Structures are given as C-alpha cells and as structure tokens.
Amino acid sequence: MTPPEQELEYLGDPETSPLRHPGSSHSPPHLGPSEQGRKQRGVGSPYLFIQLNELLGSPQNQEWRETGRWMLFEEKLDLQARRWSSPHVPTLSLSSVWELRALLTTGLVLLDCPVQSLSELTEQVTRVESLNPEVRERLKLVLLQRPQHHMQPMCWSSPLPSSPSPFVPHPIHQLQSPLWQKLPPETEAAAVLVGELDFLTQRLGVFVHLSKPVVLGTLTEVPLPIRFVCIILGPPALGKGYHEMGRAAAVLLSDQLFRCSVCQASSPQDLVSAVDVFLEEVMVLPPGGGDLTERIPPSKCLSILHKRLPLQLQESKDSCNGNVNSKRDRHGYEHAPQAVSKELQRTGRLFGGLVQDIRRKAPWYLSDFLDALDVQSFSAILYIYLATITNAITFGGLLGDATDNIQGVLESFLGTAVAGSIFCFFAGQPLTILSSTGPVLVFERILFAFSRNHGLDYLPFRLWVGIWVAFFCLVLVATEASVLVRYFTRFTEEGFCALISLIFIYDAIGKMLSLTEAYPIYRPGLSEDTGFDPYGCLCYFPDTKGNMSLWKGQSPENKDAALRMVLGLANVSLLSPPECALQGGQPRGLGCHFVPDIAFFSLLLFFATFLCATILKNFKSSHFFPSKVRKVISDFSTVLAILLGCGLDASLGLSTPKLIVPSEFKPTHPGRRWLVPLFGANPWWLCLATALPALLMSILVFMDQQITAVILNRKEYQLQKGAGFHLDLFWVAMLMLMTSAFGLPWYVSTTVISLAHMDSLRRESETCVPGELPHFLGIREQRLTGLVVFILTGLSIFLAPGLKFIPMPVLYGIFFYMGMAALSSTQFSERVKLLLMPAKHQPDLLLLRHVPLSRIHLFTTVQLICLGLLWAVKSTAAAIVFPLMLLGLVGIRKALEWVFSPQELSWLDDPVREENEKKVQEEKVLELEFNPRRNNSEHGSL
Amino acid sequence: MTPPEQELEYLGDPETSPLRHPGSSHSPPHLGPSEQGRKQRGVGSPYLFIQLNELLGSPQNQEWRETGRWMLFEEKLDLQARRWSSPHVPTLSLSSVWELRALLTTGLVLLDCPVQSLSELTEQVTRVESLNPEVRERLKLVLLQRPQHHMQPMCWSSPLPSSPSPFVPHPIHQLQSPLWQKLPPETEAAAVLVGELDFLTQRLGVFVHLSKPVVLGTLTEVPLPIRFVCIILGPPALGKGYHEMGRAAAVLLSDQLFRCSVCQASSPQDLVSAVDVFLEEVMVLPPGGGDLTERIPPSKCLSILHKRLPLQLQESKDSCNGNVNSKRDRHGYEHAPQAVSKELQRTGRLFGGLVQDIRRKAPWYLSDFLDALDVQSFSAILYIYLATITNAITFGGLLGDATDNIQGVLESFLGTAVAGSIFCFFAGQPLTILSSTGPVLVFERILFAFSRNHGLDYLPFRLWVGIWVAFFCLVLVATEASVLVRYFTRFTEEGFCALISLIFIYDAIGKMLSLTEAYPIYRPGLSEDTGFDPYGCLCYFPDTKGNMSLWKGQSPENKDAALRMVLGLANVSLLSPPECALQGGQPRGLGCHFVPDIAFFSLLLFFATFLCATILKNFKSSHFFPSKVRKVISDFSTVLAILLGCGLDASLGLSTPKLIVPSEFKPTHPGRRWLVPLFGANPWWLCLATALPALLMSILVFMDQQITAVILNRKEYQLQKGAGFHLDLFWVAMLMLMTSAFGLPWYVSTTVISLAHMDSLRRESETCVPGELPHFLGIREQRLTGLVVFILTGLSIFLAPGLKFIPMPVLYGIFFYMGMAALSSTQFSERVKLLLMPAKHQPDLLLLRHVPLSRIHLFTTVQLICLGLLWAVKSTAAAIVFPLMLLGLVGIRKALEWVFSPQELSWLDDPVREENEKKVQEEKVLELEFNPRRNNSEHGSL
C-alpha cells in the first residue's frame, strides 16, 4: 500500500479535483507585485491558539464540542473525565498526515480570504461545486451551530435543543475561560472543525487563511481573532479517521514555519508543498516504540522549538537558555569559564580598572535602590538576615575560642554590620554578602598562635598585618590584578567551594558534639566504675556559717530551706551544681556531672531543623498545593525550619543552650578598648616584619574574594548592571584597614550566603503558554536588601530579648543545611556520585556522551586529592602556607592541560558548556534548515 | 519537495534500475509451491541482534567500526566518550526512511540467499552490473576488512595497519563481549554496513536475507548466526546521510513484523511494500517537538511491543503484564475485583468447597517443601521472623495490658508459634502469616471489659466464645460461605487495610509516647512551680534501724555507706528511687521523678530506625552500586535498620527499655494453669449466652481472614498452586478452638506481614535484552519459610539472651514503618494525595483520564468517612458492633452503585483494571493490524 502515490496524482493537475472552488477569485495571482507584498507582510503573531471542534453525539443530535487545543503543546480533552490532559508533545500517525495532505490537494483552499463574520465564512466555504443546494443549506446550519467549550461545565451534560440554533455571540461566557488571562497579548487563533455528517457523500476539506484575523464569535473558547480555519467533514466512516486528520491539521498549524509558508503561499500547491516541507523534518518513532497511551511530557527548555521560529522571532525566546550573547571562542578552553568580559579587560593605566568600575556602576546607583521595591525583597531580607546572624554568631564563637575572646560575638555582630553596610553602599557588586569565612578564620587562628608563642601583643601585631594586607590589595587594584580571575576556572571554584562547604559541615557537627561535652550524657556503666549511684547530687557546705547566709538569699534558697527542714539536715542543699559552687558549697555525688536530656534533645532539634529545611526547600518540586504556595514555602524553608525548632523547644521548655546576643555595648575582652594602639608592647621592627604573613594573607583575601565574585558574576545569572572586581577589592582593602584598627574580625565575600542572596532574588516569568516552564529573567540587582540585612544585624545587638529564644542546635542545623546545599550544588559532587554508579545506571548527561568515563573519574579523583590536601594542610602545622596551596589549585589546573585534551577540559571545566553545546547543535539545525536547496541537491544525486 | 514521488517511479519498473543484479537466480519464482513453503517457514527467531558497522577514518585509512546496536531498543556508541548510550527508543527522520526505501527500490535484493561464509557473501553482493571489475575488487577488500567492535578497547585508539588485512575469524576475542552472556539462546543477528567510499560514483544498496543463518566471522561483536545483511555504500557526501540510512535499516529490521514480511517476501517489490506497511504505522513527532539530544527512555512494560509480534509469539511475552488469561467479562464490574475463579465456585454439597480445596492442594504438597530450596528463602525467613516476633511482642504487650496479664508476651509467643506452624503445615494458602490482629485485639478488649463488669470468670467465658466461633466458622465452611468474598472489592479491602495500617501507626506512636511517661523528661518550669530544685533525690529512711540493716546489704549499699560517712548523714542514701522504695526508704526531692536522657534517646532511635528502613527500602530505585547489591540492601532493609538501632544503643550503653523475652515456661498470670476449665466460676447458661458475642466475633474473623486471603490470592501475583479459602477458614476455626482451650490469643491471617512475606518471595527474570526490565515470574509458593519462621518464634522463648539487646524503640520504629508502607501502597492513599493537588499538577494516571475528578474525590471522601466511622466505633462504647460495621462496608459499596455509574466504579474499584485497559487497547490495535484490507478500503473511499 503506497498512500503517497495516489495522492500525488491529484497534485499534478489540481483543477481536475472534484471539490474545486468555483469562484476562486480570492486566490491571488501567481506572479506580480502582490506576491512581493505578501512576502514582506511577515508571519503574523508568533503565538497561535488552535482549537479542534468535533461533531459529537447521535446523528440526530450532533453538536460541536471542543476536544483538543494546541499552543506549543497539545492538550486533549479526556471526554470521560471531562478534563484537559496535561500539555504534551503531540504524536501523529503518518497516515493521518498523508490523508490530510490528500484532502488539501483536492479540497478548497482559500488564501487571503477577507471574511468579516462567521456567516460570511460559512457562505464562502459551502460554495463548493459538487454540493447540491439542499446539502449546502444543511451544511451551513451545522457550521453555524454554537460549539460547546469545555469551560462551560453546566451545559456539558444537558442535551442541546435539537434544532440547531443560529449563531449568537456570547462574549461574556467566553471570558470565563481560565486560559484567557494567560495568553500573550498578540495571540491569534485557528479553528479546526471535523466531523461525520450522514447527508454528505464525499469528504469535504476546506482550508481558509484570513487576510485579516477576525473574532468569529464563539468558534474558539477564547474570543481571539481567528487567522486560520480548517474544515474536514465527510460521510460516516468507522474509526477515528476525521479526529486524527483534525489533529494533524492542528499540529501542522502549530508549527510556525508551516504558518509562515501558508502566509506566503500564493496557490493551493504552495500549501501542499508546505506540508511536504513539514514532513521532511518530522521525527519518526517506529511502531511499538512509544506506548500509545503515553503522553510525552514537554522537554525542559523547549530549546529545539527555537529552530522552528523564523530568525526575527528568535531573540524573544533566547532568554530561556540563560546565556545571551555567549560568543565563546571555540579554542578558548584554556581561558576562563566564560570569555573575557569587558569588566576584566586591562586598561593599562594605574587604577584604570577601578575608575572604569566606578564609571560603569555610577549610572545604576539610583536604580540600585528603586529596583528593590518588591515583595520578594522582604523574603530575601528575612532569609539572608537569619543566615547572616547565624554566620556572625557561629564565626564569632569560633573566633572567640581561637583568640581567647579578644574578638567575640559582639565584635562579630558589630564588624559584620558596619563592614557589610559600607560594602553594600559602595561596592561594585552589592549582591555580595561580606562575612567571616572559613579560610580567613583558619589564618587568623594561625596568626594568634604565632603571636602568643612569641609573646607578642596580638591586636597591634594584627593591626600591622591588616595595614600591609590593605596596602597589598591596593597594589593589586592599582595594577588591575583582578583580570587574573580569568584563570579561576570551575576546577578552582569547585575546590574552594567544596572546602568552604566542608568547613560549614564540619563546624556544625563539631559544635553539636561539643554540646554533648557541655551537657554530659549519663551512662550507667560509668557510675558503676566509680562506685556512686548517679541519681544524687548534694550540695555540701563546709560550715554552717556559709549555710546560714543562705537563709537571706533569693527564692531558690528559701525553697531549699524548706527541704532542709523536712530532711533535718543543716549543711546540705539540693542546689544545682553551678549554683552550689556560686554559693561556696561543694557539689558531691556523680549525678552532679550529668545534665539530663539536653544533649539528646539538642540532637533531635538539630536533625529536625536540617530535615525540615531540606524537605521544605524541595517542596517546590512536589505536586501538592498551587505552585505559588509551594514557592513561598520553599523560599522561606530556613525561616520555617527555625520557627519549627523554636516552637519545639519552647513547647518542652527545656533549658537548651540558647543564642546569646550581647546586651551591653563594650568589647568582649575586658582588657582592651575599641581603638587598637599602633605599637602596644611590640618592638618597632614588627611593623616591617608583618609584611611577610600579610603577603600570604593577601593571596588568601584575593582568592577568597575573587572566586566568590567570579561565581556571582557568571553569565548564567544574566546580571545587567555589570561586575566591579576592582571596586570590590578596593573596598575589601579599606574595610580590612578599618576592622584592623578597631580590632574587629576581617571580612571578605562569602560564597554560600551570597549565592543564597542571589537565589532569593531570582525573577522568573509568569507561565504564559500551557506546558511552558517559567523563564529565568535575571536577578533583582539592588543594594537595599543587603543594606537592610546589615542594619538589622547591627540592631540585633539590641534585639536580644527576641532572639534569645532561638536554641543553638537549631542554628547549627541551618548551618549544616547550608553546607550540604552548597556542596551538592556543584558539578563536582555529581561527578563524585558517578564514581559510585555502575556505568549502566548513570544518568544520560551530555558530559558522559562526550568524555570517556575513565577520564571523568580521573578528573574527579584529582579534585578529591586536592581537596584532601587542602584540608590536611589547613589542619596541620603547615597551615601558614595554606593560602599558597589555594593558589596552587590554579597551577594544578594548568598542569592538567598536559593530561587532558582541550576538548575534554572544555567539557569538564566549563560551567556553561552544556548550554553552549545545545546552542551549537541548534545552530547546525538552523543552518541546514535555511539552506534547503543544498539538501535537495544531495537528494538529487541519487 | 516531494521525495516519495521520485522514488515511486522506480517501483513501477524495477528491472530498469541501474543497479539490478545480473544473475537473479536466487530470487525465487513469484508463484508456485515454493512460495507456499516459505509462508509456512515461519518468522525465524523472535530475537534479532542488529549491529551497525560504519566506515570511519580518513579516506586513506578507513576502517569498520561498530557505532550502534539494536535489540528492542537502540544503543548508540558515543564515539567521544567511547561508551554505549543507555537503551532508548530510536527516532528517525522521515527523509532517511524515504531515502532507504528509494535505495532498496533500485538496489540489489537477495532473498533466501544460501551463502556460507563472508567471502561468499562478498562475491554475491559485489556482482552488480554497474560496477567495473576494478571497483568490484576494491569493494571486496573493503568488505572483508575486519571490523572494530567496541568491546576491544585496546585496539580502539591504536591505528590499524594501513593495508586492509584479509578477514580472519577470531572467535576468542568475540567471547569477551559482555552482551554475549545476556542474549537469549535463539538470537540471530543482522549486520548493517554503511560508509563513504571515494572510488564509488553511485550509491550502492544491497539487502540480503540468508536462507540459513550463518556465523560470518567477526562481522558482529557477538558470534551469532547472521540472518540479514544490509549494505549501504556510496560516494562521499556531506552530512550524516549514510549513517541515518543505516539507522533506518536497523530500526526497520528491529521491527518483527517487518522481518516476517521479509521472510515471506518473494520479490524486491514485497520488500518495498514491507517498508510501506512499516511507514503506515509509524508515529510522527512534529519538528521541534522532541529535543534532538534527548533519548526517549524505554517505557515501563513494553506493552505495545506485543502488538508487533505475530500471534504465535505473543504468549512468551505475556507474563510481563502480570495478568495471564484474565478474561474479564466486560459487564462484570458489580462483581469481585477479578472474575470468579474456580476456587470460589459453589459446589452445592456440604463441605464441598473444603473437599475441593484439599483435592486441589494435595498434589502440590511435596513441591511445597522442595520449592523453598533457594537462597531467597533465607532472607525471607529472617525478615518475616523479625516482623513476626515484633508483632508477637507488641500485641502480646497490648493484650497483657488489656486483660490484666491473663494473656501476656509468653502466651503470645507460644500461641503464635503453635498456631502458625500448624497453619503452615495444613492450610490452603501457606504464604499466609497468622498473627494477632488489630480488629481481634479490639474485640478481645471489649470481651474482657464485659466479663469484668459482670463478675465473670474470663478464661472459661472466653473458651465458650471460642467454641461457638469455631462452630460458626465450621458452619460457614460447610455452607461454602467463602464464595461470598466475591463481594469484597477494593473498596472493602482498602477500608480494612487502611484501618489496620492506622492501628499499626497509632500503636507505634502511642507506645513511644508511653515511654516518655515511663521515663519522664525533666522540665525546669515544672520544678519552679513545685518549689524544688530538680537535681537532688535523697532516699530518706524513717528510722535508723531500717537504715542499719543496709550495712549488710549488697554492693550498692556499701558504696552508699561510704558516701554517707563522707556527708556525715546517717539516715539518708543516694539510692535510686526504685531501690530506695525496695529498701523501705522514701525518695524525696523532685529529681526522683525524672529519668534522664532515655525518652529523647528512644525518640532518636525510633526515628533513626524508621528513616533507615524507609531509605534502605527505597535504595533499590537509586542508581548507586550494581543492582544486585541494591536488591540485597533493599530486601534486608528492616534487618539492617534493627541492627543499626541496636548498634547505636549499644555504643552509648544507655538503659533504654529492651525487649523482654520470657525465660521461664509458665503462664504470665500466676493464678492460672495452661488448660482452661470448661465452666470455672461461671453459671452453666453462659455457655449458651456466649453464642451472641461469638456471632459478632465470627463475622470479624471471617472478614479479617478472608480479606487477607482475597488480597493474597489476587491475579496479579500469578499464584500457580491455587487458593484454599475454605481450607484456610477450617484451620482458623480449629486453631480458635485450641487457643481458647489453652488460654492463648486468637489468630487470623494478617495482611501486612503476609504481603511482606509474598514480596520477599517474588521471583523475577534476569534481564536479557538491553533496556528490558525484569519480568515478574510469580511467587515462590511453599510452606517451609512460614514453618521455619514459626519454629524460630517458638525457639525465641529460649533465645532470650540474644534478643534482649534489642531496644523497644527500634521495634516500634519498625512497626511504624510497616504501617506507613502498607498505608502508602494502596490506591486509596494515592487518591487522598490527589485531594491536595491542583488538577494541573496531578500525575497522568489512566484513572484520571476516564473518571471526572469530582467523582474521584467523592469516592475518596466516602472512603475517608467510612474509615473515620470505623475508627470512631472502634474507640467508643459502641465498639461491640464494630464487626457489623466492617460488614457494613460491603453494604456501603453496594449502595455506591446508585451514586456512581458502573463504568466509574470499574475504574475506581477494580485493582486490575489499569492493566486490563491497556490490554484492551492492544487488542484493538492488533485487530486493526490483522485486517489491513479493511483499512485499505477505507482509504479507497476518498
């Protein structure tokens, strides 16, 4: 059976077709100026809503019902369930397309038809020679019958009046469709009408292209101007033949290139050729390959749909891929993850980069505040504020441990607030959040140990280090050294990011374990060894005199006294061990050394907070509740997790360790003032000798700062206001000077919280077309959220009464969550997972299609070893060279170029490579498409 | 451009083709007896391995390389990554199929070609008129060149010797392919060879069908006999044209119907018609619909692939769907979930069903023990044993609470062991696990309360109830009442199953909460109210005499005495509260009332065990580690979770409540003997009055037993040895008599553990073809696993030293997990989830396509209300009528037939409906396919 053959016969001589339109005055002449005009007329709206109306019901009582609709994807009406299917990629049977093609070849084609109303259209389409007048009248009545759309569920089950009522427009009814609000403004419509009519003896196929789109009453469920009408009617036949032909027509119309061809067609043959061009490019699934009942879900980014759009329409959709204008040079793999942007071009003048940064950012300055006026900013502020104070508290605590409380939590709060606000006001990239970071903390710990071992006065020593670091950083700014960030590839970033994430995770777990030391768990085995039963703890006073003084004490002692009288004991009290010690007594009995319940309850709180934050964050991708509700829950996951933890804690009323917010404004260490003296007890030559550690510290600051900056300014975030690498570094240097002078902690950009900040400010498009996913529109770039966060951090010193209800285990849980989230977001962790997967079960990543698995594993292993080395160096005595090791990452990356081919590295070490590759393939497809001649000549060489 | 046209021209006159084979002696005559023979020859093996070899490399140094292979799905060689892609549904461009068709029309087609070796084949295929002798020789050399297969990675990167070496077979090399072990025994092969040759001036297409398949050396990577060879060679051209044509040929050959047509073809035209038939049935994806780089994964059950198999081959694949021979009558929705099987046909004789059951099961009796000999049984025994003793302990404890320890944990162990073993020996469905169940426990609690309120002697009262229940059950057996289980539809099952799951979950949480009462948590707020500081707890002795006696006590007192001397106190001790009370002292101080850490640690253990069991169970569907490792981990998830819990508990050494296993063999209650007296202190007429509660109890037993039996004997489990509804009920009645006489708990089948038992005995096929999922082969039906489980349960009374390390919270965690797993496995819980999902985000279930959402929600709501009512009745004073309520479920289901249409109910209330529907659709497709004439005539009416 060769269906193409029989249909192609008609094509040769279309005028002999039995259904030829008698008055084809509307079809334009084949040549002449009007054709020229049509070609310039363009392609109409890029959005077309296509509706399939079908004649259903018994032959006596037929009515039009909407059974399918198309925009980018197909939505089917499941008749029994009376609901729209989810949007899916339509699959057609090839034979239905052939049948449609045959019908179009022999049928009536009206191009540029100037109808104004449905009745006019009905007149036009029924003027077919082969129909006798009676049939023509009945046909008109059928076509004028009002269709039943799905959004009128009231009318759905009630039978229609048997006499087909003449068409009356009901625009009010049509506004009920929920689709109406969603459609893009310029959307046009097409109607496909199919059905079986027992008074017809031949199939009737009509295709109308309206010269001016016009609203044809309730033909479509939404009152859009109609551009195309396709009518397929015929005598009753078995099967779903008409339905499938209607679907084929709708799918054809949903193809933008086909519509372009139709708009530019001058004869029915052109229409048939357009079908052939369409068929040339369809993909074929072998019979049995796809499940008949399976609906192919729309693919993630609709990337290939672009290729069907004529070139002038491409740009409006380009934002989907997330890399506009990414003109990578094809041999640029040894360079940065993205091509050198103008922010990183060397000017060759002293401070040239800094001046350029200021010039670039100045025009945006006002908008940096106005752009923040959105509800989203509120959620971002709350989220980042909590993250920042969690960070300030934890790093404050760690720093206090490391420096004998010379810098404590109060210094941490104050420094964060002041440095952060100044940075947000003046920096080049105000989305950055300044904070104490793991690497800097490690280095400060080393410095303190050094100064203590050599009997130095720490703060003045540190002041000179700070002065030198600021000086070196200024030199780096002056010499435009930031252009070197080009060499910070994904390899370096991931190594650094993984290290910081591990520090987060390690600290969270370490802090939790230290809680079990602070609140020891009672173990029965322990008490048996030492010989005391654990239940008792008596506060024993050596003399009755000290005891007597308690009679005048506060309420706890009065209660105690009552007990003492009951027991008939004079020098024994049931005070808790700390209170007993405070009163001069001695706690005796092993029970004194155990604190019940707190350790395990803290563990419960820690895990509950972590799990709650993780689950709520992922709630976005579940199917429960409307997507807006899900988004809010997901955005506020950490806040909700903290609230849950606090509620759990408050409901049980246990004395878990709570957040200690300083209430008095003075340095934590009693022996120091705010301003640090320039020399103190140190010898004068130290101000020169500190240049050496300062050099190492400068490397660290530069890398820590700039890697975060590189990550934040990645092309995929589509930042519009540009970066400011030099300006940022300048301010970091200035703040370094200030914090050193006041003995506050040092601050650089922190990757994890800055990324969370960006993420909470993502703008996404509203979904317009069914099945389309929201597009990423960019980041809300402004200075206000950061500023408010840091002002709040400063105010938190006075907000102590409110914050002191937050249990520390909850904060550690959030800390743990942040580390895990940052670690799992890297491609590195994906590749580590691949190590554990048998090749057969690995996901179908583009990376795996292009790089041999052994090479991927080798690359991952190198990264793992580097990470292990960094961790080891950070933890051992050689820790002072740790910044050099970080710089070493760049060197190792360079050395890898001897091991891996450039092509492999471009896949393994390029963050935007996957998107680029898709782009390239699309371009190839486009190229082929717009050179159809070349394809033809190839076929001709057979 | 209309490619079909130009190719069809050649079809009309094949002899004018320029590439016509000069000696076409091998092509058989068009008519005559040989054609008859060919038609009977059949279709060859159902499995064909197809390999695509491509000429790659520079024109001077070309070599054959394998770039793709097909069985059911396509596997592509990703050249850069040097790995096979995962199996996926192939997509072709329509034009490549057309080009192939054109080439076959003009090319050389050898049908039934009797070649024996590759050189012979080379001779045959190069005998094309249009080739000059020199080209012919060069072509032969190219074809004889040894191809590079992917499983020889050594040779891969090394360049081949430049002179094409003559073909030498290396069967040893070929055995290295990992595919070789996996292929089904009768697999044949096909080779598709494509490439560009610069010495050719025209395209050369050759299709060879070998009359007898023969191994042609290393042409394919596995040394299979080759049935088809397709060669597509031509002059160099741009693009991937040849590759795509080769893929099209391979996909055509992977279609079994196409192969059938080729085997039965008698002329080249028949081959082209086969391509046309193939094209008739392909599905078309519109251009842009599918992502070019996306690979469509194989669908779950390959259900539609059946339709491509000729009828005689269908049966071998039918097992995939899980419902062999399920000939449902189309109007049978008001009946049982499955059609009435012969087990449930009424014989009309007294005990007729019982006799039939025994007759049916007797022949299997020996195999019931032999079939158990498999490693899988070991894992099943371990799993079910742990579940059974968990159940025995927990229900034992609950029953002890409910009956003032007249029946305790020892009775529970003993009864479970004896009743279970007897049942496994003699019952009709030995996969069933007997246990105390929630409903029976509830009823027993009611009975006990009644007997206590009326001053009755409980055990003799209970004995008479048991006698009557046994009698009623025997009556039900005699009258073959079990055939009524037909009315237990999914509605009833789900209501019952959800109720039992809720009882599991409720009991687990209740038990955990009761732990916090047993081990109270210290709250600071509490102590402040009552005025005592909590740290202290003194044991206060009223007189020194009692105190003095302690001097001679055990070691704790000696330690205590030392303390007392230190403190200078004579009548105070630091004994723990229970010990203090035991010694006659009085514990004073609020610290006495709190037990530190145990409650929170128990909670941690509970959640850790639950999460561990859940995560490990789901580990099967992760991608880490080989699938065998995953399966083991998943099967032993509960055991591993218990071990983890025990390890965690042991490592901390806290005195958490442990499993108490009785160590002495005597009734728990001191006031009773094993054998229950017939009357005891009760009046004689009670033996008649007990008939009334026994009637209610009989309803409960019948429903509880038979619903489990119906669920276990569902068609989807493909049980081969048949059910024994009557026999099972008979033994339940006998055991009821026995357990009543000895005062042991009553036992019926328990759904959750029985289903877990079945699940741990699932047999699945090894995967044979890439991309195919393992098929369900049935359940390992035998009596041994159950028997061993119950013998172990009995022995557990003596295994106390080993089991006493299991903390109770771990067991509650497992209990909780079992309830959650059972609850979430029902379609009911899926539908409850739908209530919370906006229609847009609901999954694409077949159910949702056929029943309106509001009707689904209504049905779910009715079920929820029924469940709420059952729970309420179970918990309140009206609990005695609770069995009647269960029976009411059947009535409500009947009443629903007035609310829902039969068609809706068939979707909502039929467990095997979804599979059936697919089946029906396939049958329709098959019908259409095997009546191609009817289709043609329809097309002809155009």
mmCIF file with all atom_site columns, C-alpha atoms in Angstrom, chain A residues 46-50 69-75 87-90 183-184 250-251 253-256 259 298-299 301-306 308-309 317 767-773 775, chain B residues 286-290:
data_model
loop_
_atom_site.group_PDB
_atom_site.id
_atom_site.type_symbol
_atom_site.label_atom_id
_atom_site.label_alt_id
_atom_site.label_comp_id
_atom_site.label_asym_id
_atom_site.label_entity_id
_atom_site.label_seq_id
_atom_site.pdbx_PDB_ins_code
_atom_site.Cartn_x
_atom_site.Cartn_y
_atom_site.Cartn_z
_atom_site.occupancy
_atom_site.B_iso_or_equiv
_atom_site.pdbx_formal_charge
_atom_site.auth_seq_id
_atom_site.auth_comp_id
_atom_site.auth_asym_id
_atom_site.auth_atom_id
_atom_site.pdbx_PDB_model_num
ATOM 1  C CA . PRO A 1 46  ? 4.253  34.247 16.923 1.00 0.00 ? 46  PRO A CA 1
ATOM 2  C CA . TYR A 1 47  ? 1.526  32.803 19.140 1.00 0.00 ? 47  TYR A CA 1
ATOM 3  C CA . LEU A 1 48  ? -1.349 30.859 17.690 1.00 0.00 ? 48  LEU A CA 1
ATOM 4  C CA . PHE A 1 49  ? -4.049 29.208 19.741 1.00 0.00 ? 49  PHE A CA 1
ATOM 5  C CA . ILE A 1 50  ? -5.506 26.282 17.841 1.00 0.00 ? 50  ILE A CA 1
ATOM 6  C CA . ARG A 1 69  ? -6.221 22.590 21.813 1.00 0.00 ? 69  ARG A CA 1
ATOM 7  C CA . TRP A 1 70  ? -2.652 23.497 20.936 1.00 0.00 ? 70  TRP A CA 1
ATOM 8  C CA . MET A 1 71  ? -0.232 26.287 21.604 1.00 0.00 ? 71  MET A CA 1
ATOM 9  C CA . LEU A 1 72  ? 3.262  24.898 21.855 1.00 0.00 ? 72  LEU A CA 1
ATOM 10 C CA . PHE A 1 73  ? 1.975  21.549 23.025 1.00 0.00 ? 73  PHE A CA 1
ATOM 11 C CA . GLU A 1 74  ? -1.153 19.509 22.718 1.00 0.00 ? 74  GLU A CA 1
ATOM 12 C CA . GLU A 1 75  ? -3.880 19.413 25.338 1.00 0.00 ? 75  GLU A CA 1
ATOM 13 C CA . PRO A 1 87  ? 0.273  19.596 27.895 1.00 0.00 ? 87  PRO A CA 1
ATOM 14 C CA . HIS A 1 88  ? 2.328  17.094 25.928 1.00 0.00 ? 88  HIS A CA 1
ATOM 15 C CA . VAL A 1 89  ? 4.225  16.713 22.682 1.00 0.00 ? 89  VAL A CA 1
ATOM 16 C CA . PRO A 1 90  ? 1.700  15.541 20.076 1.00 0.00 ? 90  PRO A CA 1
ATOM 17 C CA . LEU A 1 183 ? -2.348 34.140 26.710 1.00 0.00 ? 183 LEU A CA 1
ATOM 18 C CA . PRO A 1 184 ? 0.248  36.587 25.395 1.00 0.00 ? 184 PRO A CA 1
ATOM 19 C CA . ALA A 1 250 ? -3.853 21.383 14.205 1.00 0.00 ? 250 ALA A CA 1
ATOM 20 C CA . VAL A 1 251 ? -0.304 20.125 14.675 1.00 0.00 ? 251 VAL A CA 1
ATOM 21 C CA . LEU A 1 253 ? -0.773 24.843 12.179 1.00 0.00 ? 253 LEU A CA 1
ATOM 22 C CA . SER A 1 254 ? 1.080  24.820 15.477 1.00 0.00 ? 254 SER A CA 1
ATOM 23 C CA . ASP A 1 255 ? 4.312  24.708 13.503 1.00 0.00 ? 255 ASP A CA 1
ATOM 24 C CA . GLN A 1 256 ? 5.432  28.274 12.973 1.00 0.00 ? 256 GLN A CA 1
ATOM 25 C CA . ARG A 1 259 ? 2.310  29.051 9.101  1.00 0.00 ? 259 ARG A CA 1
ATOM 26 C CA . PRO A 1 298 ? 7.331  18.801 27.214 1.00 0.00 ? 298 PRO A CA 1
ATOM 27 C CA . SER A 1 299 ? 11.116 18.869 27.412 1.00 0.00 ? 299 SER A CA 1
ATOM 28 C CA . CYS A 1 301 ? 13.806 24.197 27.995 1.00 0.00 ? 301 CYS A CA 1
ATOM 29 C CA . LEU A 1 302 ? 11.996 23.857 24.665 1.00 0.00 ? 302 LEU A CA 1
ATOM 30 C CA . SER A 1 303 ? 15.404 24.513 23.237 1.00 0.00 ? 303 SER A CA 1
ATOM 31 C CA . ILE A 1 304 ? 14.676 22.962 19.890 1.00 0.00 ? 304 ILE A CA 1
ATOM 32 C CA . LEU A 1 305 ? 11.450 24.853 19.436 1.00 0.00 ? 305 LEU A CA 1
ATOM 33 C CA . HIS A 1 306 ? 13.565 27.880 18.674 1.00 0.00 ? 306 HIS A CA 1
ATOM 34 C CA . ARG A 1 308 ? 11.213 26.418 14.103 1.00 0.00 ? 308 ARG A CA 1
ATOM 35 C CA . LEU A 1 309 ? 10.876 30.150 14.644 1.00 0.00 ? 309 LEU A CA 1
ATOM 36 C CA . LYS A 1 317 ? 12.847 33.401 23.322 1.00 0.00 ? 317 LYS A CA 1
ATOM 37 C CA . THR A 1 767 ? 3.932  30.920 32.576 1.00 0.00 ? 767 THR A CA 1
ATOM 38 C CA . CYS A 1 768 ? 2.038  32.028 29.527 1.00 0.00 ? 768 CYS A CA 1
ATOM 39 C CA . VAL A 1 769 ? 1.554  29.019 27.313 1.00 0.00 ? 769 VAL A CA 1
ATOM 40 C CA . PRO A 1 770 ? 0.359  25.676 28.711 1.00 0.00 ? 770 PRO A CA 1
ATOM 41 C CA . GLY A 1 771 ? 3.315  23.334 29.166 1.00 0.00 ? 771 GLY A CA 1
ATOM 42 C CA . GLU A 1 772 ? 5.878  26.108 29.067 1.00 0.00 ? 772 GLU A CA 1
ATOM 43 C CA . LEU A 1 773 ? 8.105  26.412 32.111 1.00 0.00 ? 773 LEU A CA 1
ATOM 44 C CA . HIS A 1 775 ? 11.838 31.518 32.146 1.00 0.00 ? 775 HIS A CA 1
ATOM 45 C CA . PRO B 1 286 ? 6.302  17.242 14.769 1.00 0.00 ? 286 PRO B CA 1
ATOM 46 C CA . PRO B 1 287 ? 9.601  19.018 14.097 1.00 0.00 ? 287 PRO B CA 1
ATOM 47 C CA . GLY B 1 288 ? 10.699 20.752 17.257 1.00 0.00 ? 288 GLY B CA 1
ATOM 48 C CA . GLY B 1 289 ? 8.522  18.531 19.391 1.00 0.00 ? 289 GLY B CA 1
ATOM 49 C CA . GLY B 1 290 ? 11.353 16.384 20.632 1.00 0.00 ? 290 GLY B CA 1
#
